[in-house]
Short mmCIF file of C-alpha atoms in Angstrom, two decimals:
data_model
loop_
_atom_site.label_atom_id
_atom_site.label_comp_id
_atom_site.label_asym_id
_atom_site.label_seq_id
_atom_site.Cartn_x
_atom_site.Cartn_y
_atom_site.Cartn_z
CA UNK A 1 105.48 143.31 39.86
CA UNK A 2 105.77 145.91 42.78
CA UNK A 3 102.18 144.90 43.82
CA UNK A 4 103.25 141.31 43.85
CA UNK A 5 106.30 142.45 46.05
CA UNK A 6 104.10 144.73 48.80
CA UNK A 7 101.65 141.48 49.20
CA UNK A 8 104.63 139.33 49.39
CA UNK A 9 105.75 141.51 51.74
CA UNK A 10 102.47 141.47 53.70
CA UNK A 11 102.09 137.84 53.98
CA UNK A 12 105.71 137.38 55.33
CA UNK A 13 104.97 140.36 57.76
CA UNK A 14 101.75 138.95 58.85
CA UNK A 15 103.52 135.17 59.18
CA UNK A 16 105.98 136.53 61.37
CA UNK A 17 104.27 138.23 63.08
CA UNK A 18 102.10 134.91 64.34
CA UNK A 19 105.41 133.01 64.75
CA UNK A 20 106.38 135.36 67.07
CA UNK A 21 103.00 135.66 68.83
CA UNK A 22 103.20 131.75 68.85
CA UNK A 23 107.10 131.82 70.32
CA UNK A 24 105.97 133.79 72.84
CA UNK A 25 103.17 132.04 73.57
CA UNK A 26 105.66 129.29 74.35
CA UNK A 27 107.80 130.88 75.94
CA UNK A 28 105.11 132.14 78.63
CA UNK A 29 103.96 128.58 78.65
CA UNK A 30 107.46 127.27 79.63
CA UNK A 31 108.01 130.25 82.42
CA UNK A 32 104.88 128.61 83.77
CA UNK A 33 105.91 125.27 83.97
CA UNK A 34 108.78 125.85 85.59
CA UNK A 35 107.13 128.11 88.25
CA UNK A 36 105.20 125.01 88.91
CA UNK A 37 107.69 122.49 89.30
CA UNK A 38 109.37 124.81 91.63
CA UNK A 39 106.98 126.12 93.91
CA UNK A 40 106.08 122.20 94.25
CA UNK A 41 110.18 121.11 94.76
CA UNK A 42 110.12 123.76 96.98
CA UNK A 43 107.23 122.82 99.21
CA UNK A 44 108.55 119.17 99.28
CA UNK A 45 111.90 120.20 99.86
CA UNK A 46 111.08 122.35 103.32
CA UNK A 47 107.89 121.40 104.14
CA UNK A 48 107.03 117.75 103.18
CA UNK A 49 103.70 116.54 101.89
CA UNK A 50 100.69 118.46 104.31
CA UNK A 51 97.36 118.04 103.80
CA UNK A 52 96.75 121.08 102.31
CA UNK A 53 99.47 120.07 99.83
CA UNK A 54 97.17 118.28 97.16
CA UNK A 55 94.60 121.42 97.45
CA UNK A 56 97.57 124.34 96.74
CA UNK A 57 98.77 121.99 94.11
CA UNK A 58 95.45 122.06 92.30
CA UNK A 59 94.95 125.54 92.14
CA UNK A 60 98.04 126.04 90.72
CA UNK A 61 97.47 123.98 88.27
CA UNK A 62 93.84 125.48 87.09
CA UNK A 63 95.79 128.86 87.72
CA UNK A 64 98.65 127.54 84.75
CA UNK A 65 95.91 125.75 82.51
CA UNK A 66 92.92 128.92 82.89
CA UNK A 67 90.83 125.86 84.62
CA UNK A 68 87.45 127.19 85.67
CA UNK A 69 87.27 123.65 87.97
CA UNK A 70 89.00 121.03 89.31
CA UNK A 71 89.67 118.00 91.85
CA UNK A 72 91.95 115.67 92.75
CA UNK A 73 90.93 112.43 93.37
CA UNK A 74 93.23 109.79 95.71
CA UNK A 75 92.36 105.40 94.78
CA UNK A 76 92.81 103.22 98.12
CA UNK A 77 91.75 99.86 97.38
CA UNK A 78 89.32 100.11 94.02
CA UNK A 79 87.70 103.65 95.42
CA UNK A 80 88.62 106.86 94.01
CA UNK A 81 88.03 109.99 96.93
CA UNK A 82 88.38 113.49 96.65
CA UNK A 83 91.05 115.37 98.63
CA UNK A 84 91.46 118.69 96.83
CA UNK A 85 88.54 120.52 94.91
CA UNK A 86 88.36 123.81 92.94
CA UNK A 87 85.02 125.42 92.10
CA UNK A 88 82.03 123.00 91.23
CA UNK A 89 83.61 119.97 92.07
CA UNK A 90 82.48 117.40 94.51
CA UNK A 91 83.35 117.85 97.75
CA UNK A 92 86.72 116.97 99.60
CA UNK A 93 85.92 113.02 100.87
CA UNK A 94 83.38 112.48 98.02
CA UNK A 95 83.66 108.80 96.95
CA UNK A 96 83.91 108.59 93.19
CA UNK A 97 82.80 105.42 91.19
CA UNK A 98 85.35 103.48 89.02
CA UNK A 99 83.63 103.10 85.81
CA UNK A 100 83.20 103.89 82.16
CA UNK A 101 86.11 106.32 80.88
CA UNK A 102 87.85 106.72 84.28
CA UNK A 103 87.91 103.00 84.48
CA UNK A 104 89.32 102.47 81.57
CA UNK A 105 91.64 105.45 81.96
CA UNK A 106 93.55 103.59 85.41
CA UNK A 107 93.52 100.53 84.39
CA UNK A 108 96.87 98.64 84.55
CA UNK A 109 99.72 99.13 83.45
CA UNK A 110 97.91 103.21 83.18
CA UNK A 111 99.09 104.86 79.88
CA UNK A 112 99.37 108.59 80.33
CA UNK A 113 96.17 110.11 78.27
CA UNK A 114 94.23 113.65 78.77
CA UNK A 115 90.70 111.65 77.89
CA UNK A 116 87.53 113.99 77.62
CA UNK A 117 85.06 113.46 80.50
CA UNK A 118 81.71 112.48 78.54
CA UNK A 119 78.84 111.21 80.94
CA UNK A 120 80.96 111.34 84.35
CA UNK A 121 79.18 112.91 86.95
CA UNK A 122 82.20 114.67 88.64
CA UNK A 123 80.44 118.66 89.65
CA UNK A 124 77.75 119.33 92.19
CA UNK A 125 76.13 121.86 89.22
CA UNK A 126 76.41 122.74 85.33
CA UNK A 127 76.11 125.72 83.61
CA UNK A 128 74.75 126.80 80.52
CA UNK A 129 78.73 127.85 79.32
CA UNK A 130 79.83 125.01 77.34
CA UNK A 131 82.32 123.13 79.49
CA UNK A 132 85.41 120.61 78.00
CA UNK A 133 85.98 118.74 81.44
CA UNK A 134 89.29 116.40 80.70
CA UNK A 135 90.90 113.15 83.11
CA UNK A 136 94.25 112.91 83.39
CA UNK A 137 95.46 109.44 85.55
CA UNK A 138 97.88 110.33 88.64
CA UNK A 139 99.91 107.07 88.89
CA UNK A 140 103.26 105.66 89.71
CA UNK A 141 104.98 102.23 87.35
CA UNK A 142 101.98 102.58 85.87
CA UNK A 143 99.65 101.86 88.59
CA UNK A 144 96.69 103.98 89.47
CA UNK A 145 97.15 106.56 92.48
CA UNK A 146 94.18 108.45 91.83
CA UNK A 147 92.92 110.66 89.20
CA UNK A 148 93.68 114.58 87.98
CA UNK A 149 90.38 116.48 86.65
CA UNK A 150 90.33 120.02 85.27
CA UNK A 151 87.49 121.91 83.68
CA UNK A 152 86.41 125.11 81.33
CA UNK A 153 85.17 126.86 78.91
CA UNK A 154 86.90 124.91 75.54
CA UNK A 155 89.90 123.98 77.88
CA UNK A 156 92.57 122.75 75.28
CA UNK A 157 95.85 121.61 76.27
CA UNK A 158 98.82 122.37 73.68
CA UNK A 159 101.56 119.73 72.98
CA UNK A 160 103.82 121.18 74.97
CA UNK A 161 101.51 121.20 78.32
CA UNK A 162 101.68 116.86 77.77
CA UNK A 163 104.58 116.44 79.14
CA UNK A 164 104.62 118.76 82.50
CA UNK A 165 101.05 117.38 83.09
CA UNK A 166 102.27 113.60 82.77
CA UNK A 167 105.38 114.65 85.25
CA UNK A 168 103.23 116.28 87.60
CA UNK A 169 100.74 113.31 87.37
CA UNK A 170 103.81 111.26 88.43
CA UNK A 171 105.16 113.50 91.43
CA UNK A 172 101.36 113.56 92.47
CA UNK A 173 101.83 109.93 92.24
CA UNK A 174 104.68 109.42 94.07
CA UNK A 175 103.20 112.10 97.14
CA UNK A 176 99.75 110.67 97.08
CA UNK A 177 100.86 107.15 97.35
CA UNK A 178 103.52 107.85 100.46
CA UNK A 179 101.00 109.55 102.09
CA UNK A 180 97.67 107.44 101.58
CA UNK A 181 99.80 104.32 102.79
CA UNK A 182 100.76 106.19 105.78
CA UNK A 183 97.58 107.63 106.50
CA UNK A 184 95.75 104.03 106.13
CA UNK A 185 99.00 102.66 108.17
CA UNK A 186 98.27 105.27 111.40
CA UNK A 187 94.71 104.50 110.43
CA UNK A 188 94.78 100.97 110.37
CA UNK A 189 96.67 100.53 113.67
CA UNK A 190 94.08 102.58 115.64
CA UNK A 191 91.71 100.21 114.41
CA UNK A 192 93.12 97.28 115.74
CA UNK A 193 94.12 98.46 119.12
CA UNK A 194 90.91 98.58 119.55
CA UNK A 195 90.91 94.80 119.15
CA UNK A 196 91.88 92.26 121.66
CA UNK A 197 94.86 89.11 120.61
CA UNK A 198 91.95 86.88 119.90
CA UNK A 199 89.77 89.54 117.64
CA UNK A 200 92.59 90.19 115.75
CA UNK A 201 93.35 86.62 115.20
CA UNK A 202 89.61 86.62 113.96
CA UNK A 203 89.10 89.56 112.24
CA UNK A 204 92.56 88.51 110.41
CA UNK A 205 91.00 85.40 109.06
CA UNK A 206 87.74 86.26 108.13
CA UNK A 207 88.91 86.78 104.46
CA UNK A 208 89.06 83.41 103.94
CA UNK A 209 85.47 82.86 104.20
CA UNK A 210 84.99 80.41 107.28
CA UNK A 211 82.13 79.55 109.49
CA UNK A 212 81.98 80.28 113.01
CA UNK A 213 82.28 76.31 113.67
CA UNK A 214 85.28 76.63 111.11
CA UNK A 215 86.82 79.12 112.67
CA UNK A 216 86.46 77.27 115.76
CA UNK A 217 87.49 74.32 114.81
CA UNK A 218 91.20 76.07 113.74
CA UNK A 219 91.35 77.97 116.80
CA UNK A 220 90.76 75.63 119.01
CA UNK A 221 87.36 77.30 121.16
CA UNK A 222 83.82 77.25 120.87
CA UNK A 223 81.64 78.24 117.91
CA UNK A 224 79.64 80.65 120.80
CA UNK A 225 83.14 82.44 121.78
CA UNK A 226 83.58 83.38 118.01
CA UNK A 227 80.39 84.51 117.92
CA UNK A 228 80.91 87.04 120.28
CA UNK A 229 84.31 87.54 119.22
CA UNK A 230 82.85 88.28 115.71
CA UNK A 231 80.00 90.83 116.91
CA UNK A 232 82.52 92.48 118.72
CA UNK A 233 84.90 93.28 116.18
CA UNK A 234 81.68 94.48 114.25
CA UNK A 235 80.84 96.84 117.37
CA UNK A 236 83.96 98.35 117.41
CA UNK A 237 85.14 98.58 113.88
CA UNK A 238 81.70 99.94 113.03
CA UNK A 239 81.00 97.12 110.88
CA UNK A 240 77.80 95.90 109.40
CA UNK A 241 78.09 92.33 108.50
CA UNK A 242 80.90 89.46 107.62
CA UNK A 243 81.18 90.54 103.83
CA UNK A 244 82.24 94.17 104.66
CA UNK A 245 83.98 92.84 107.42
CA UNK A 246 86.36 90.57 105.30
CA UNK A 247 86.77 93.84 102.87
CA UNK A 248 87.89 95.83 105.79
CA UNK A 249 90.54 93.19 106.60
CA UNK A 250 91.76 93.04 103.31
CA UNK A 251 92.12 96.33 102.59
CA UNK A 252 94.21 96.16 105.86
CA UNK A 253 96.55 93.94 104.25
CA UNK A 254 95.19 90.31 105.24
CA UNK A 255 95.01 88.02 103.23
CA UNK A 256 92.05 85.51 101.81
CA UNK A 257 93.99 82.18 103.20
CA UNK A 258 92.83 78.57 105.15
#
């Protein structure tokens, strides 16, 4: 009977002691967290959103989460590009592709997942070290901003870490979205002061697909003026062809209309 009552003993010893190894665990976790959130309130608060804001934010987080490697990806009009990288990540202004799980991952309305990165080429190198690579979608109402990546050695992320990733995934959101649309808006408008009235008028149209003799025909000049009108706005836009030029308009803003 006293044998049974020393093992007893033992085994609530040795219990407690991992519930309190686990509590504190948790606790350190939580400290963490919060040092997060405020370093980023803070930096919003005095300083705004900089451009080195996206790359302090990253290391901070593969400092909290023991990540090895990371980036942060921004989405402007279907293309994912890097803007903040940690170790072997692809370099800052490295167009990603949209497909297979980080397609499925931002699709609309986005659904906040940590989704394992099988098959996506996202590091210049590998190692030999077995590496768990995880996607996490930055977004705002549900609608893709970009994308969150962080890598290492049998990275696991605990049930508590969900819920300060998704909220950081949606501050990122809101930050990356204000500041891609007025990036793209100061970018946009150097664009078209390059452009004349009438180029603009063109260039603004070409969504919808018309001819030269089309376009002509609405504007009321000759199908040789839009010619040149056309290979102009190609010359100075840096544009290769009608197709990409109609892109670049839309992604401007115009629209595909007759």
């Amino acid at each position: 009977m006293a044998y049974m009552n020393a093992t007893d003993s033992k085994l609530n010893c040795a219990q407690s002691a991992r519930e309190l190894r686990a509590s504190l665990k948790l606790s350190q976790a939580n400290e963490a967290h919060i040092r997060l959130y405020k370093n980023l309130g803070a930096q919003l608060f005095n300083d705004g959103w900089q451009p080195q804001s996206a790359q302090t934010t990253l290391l901070e987080l593969c400092e909290l989460f023991a990540a090895d490697h990371g980036l942060i990806a921004i989405e402007h009009a279907g293309v994912l590009t890097t803007t903040a990288a940690k170790g072997h990540a692809l370099p800052i202004g490295t167009r990603i592709p949209m497909m297979g799980h980080i397609a499925q991952l931002l699709k609309t309305p986005v659904q906040f997942n940590c989704v394992p990165a099988e098959g996506t080429r996202l590091w210049t190198t590998h190692t030999d070290q077995p590496m768990q690579t995880w996607l996490l979608p930055i977004a705002l109402q549900q609608k893709s901003v970009g994308l969150l990546v962080l890598s290492a050695p049998h990275l696991q992320f605990l049930a508590a870490d969900l819920p300060i990733l998704q909220s950081i995934c949606g501050l990122l959101g809101l930050v990356l979205q204000k500041h891609d649309q007025k990036t793209t808006t100061n970018t946009d408008k150097t664009l078209l002061d390059q452009l004349t009235p009438r180029e603009r008028e063109i260039f603004a149209l070409l969504p919808s697909g018309l001819s030269n003799i089309e376009l002509a025909a609405k504007l009321g000049i000759a199908p040789g003026t839009v010619k040149i009108h056309v290979e102009r706005i190609f010359s100075k836009l840096g544009l290769r062809d009608r197709t990409q030029a109609a892109i670049k308009a839309v992604e401007m803003g115009y629209k595909s209309h007759v």
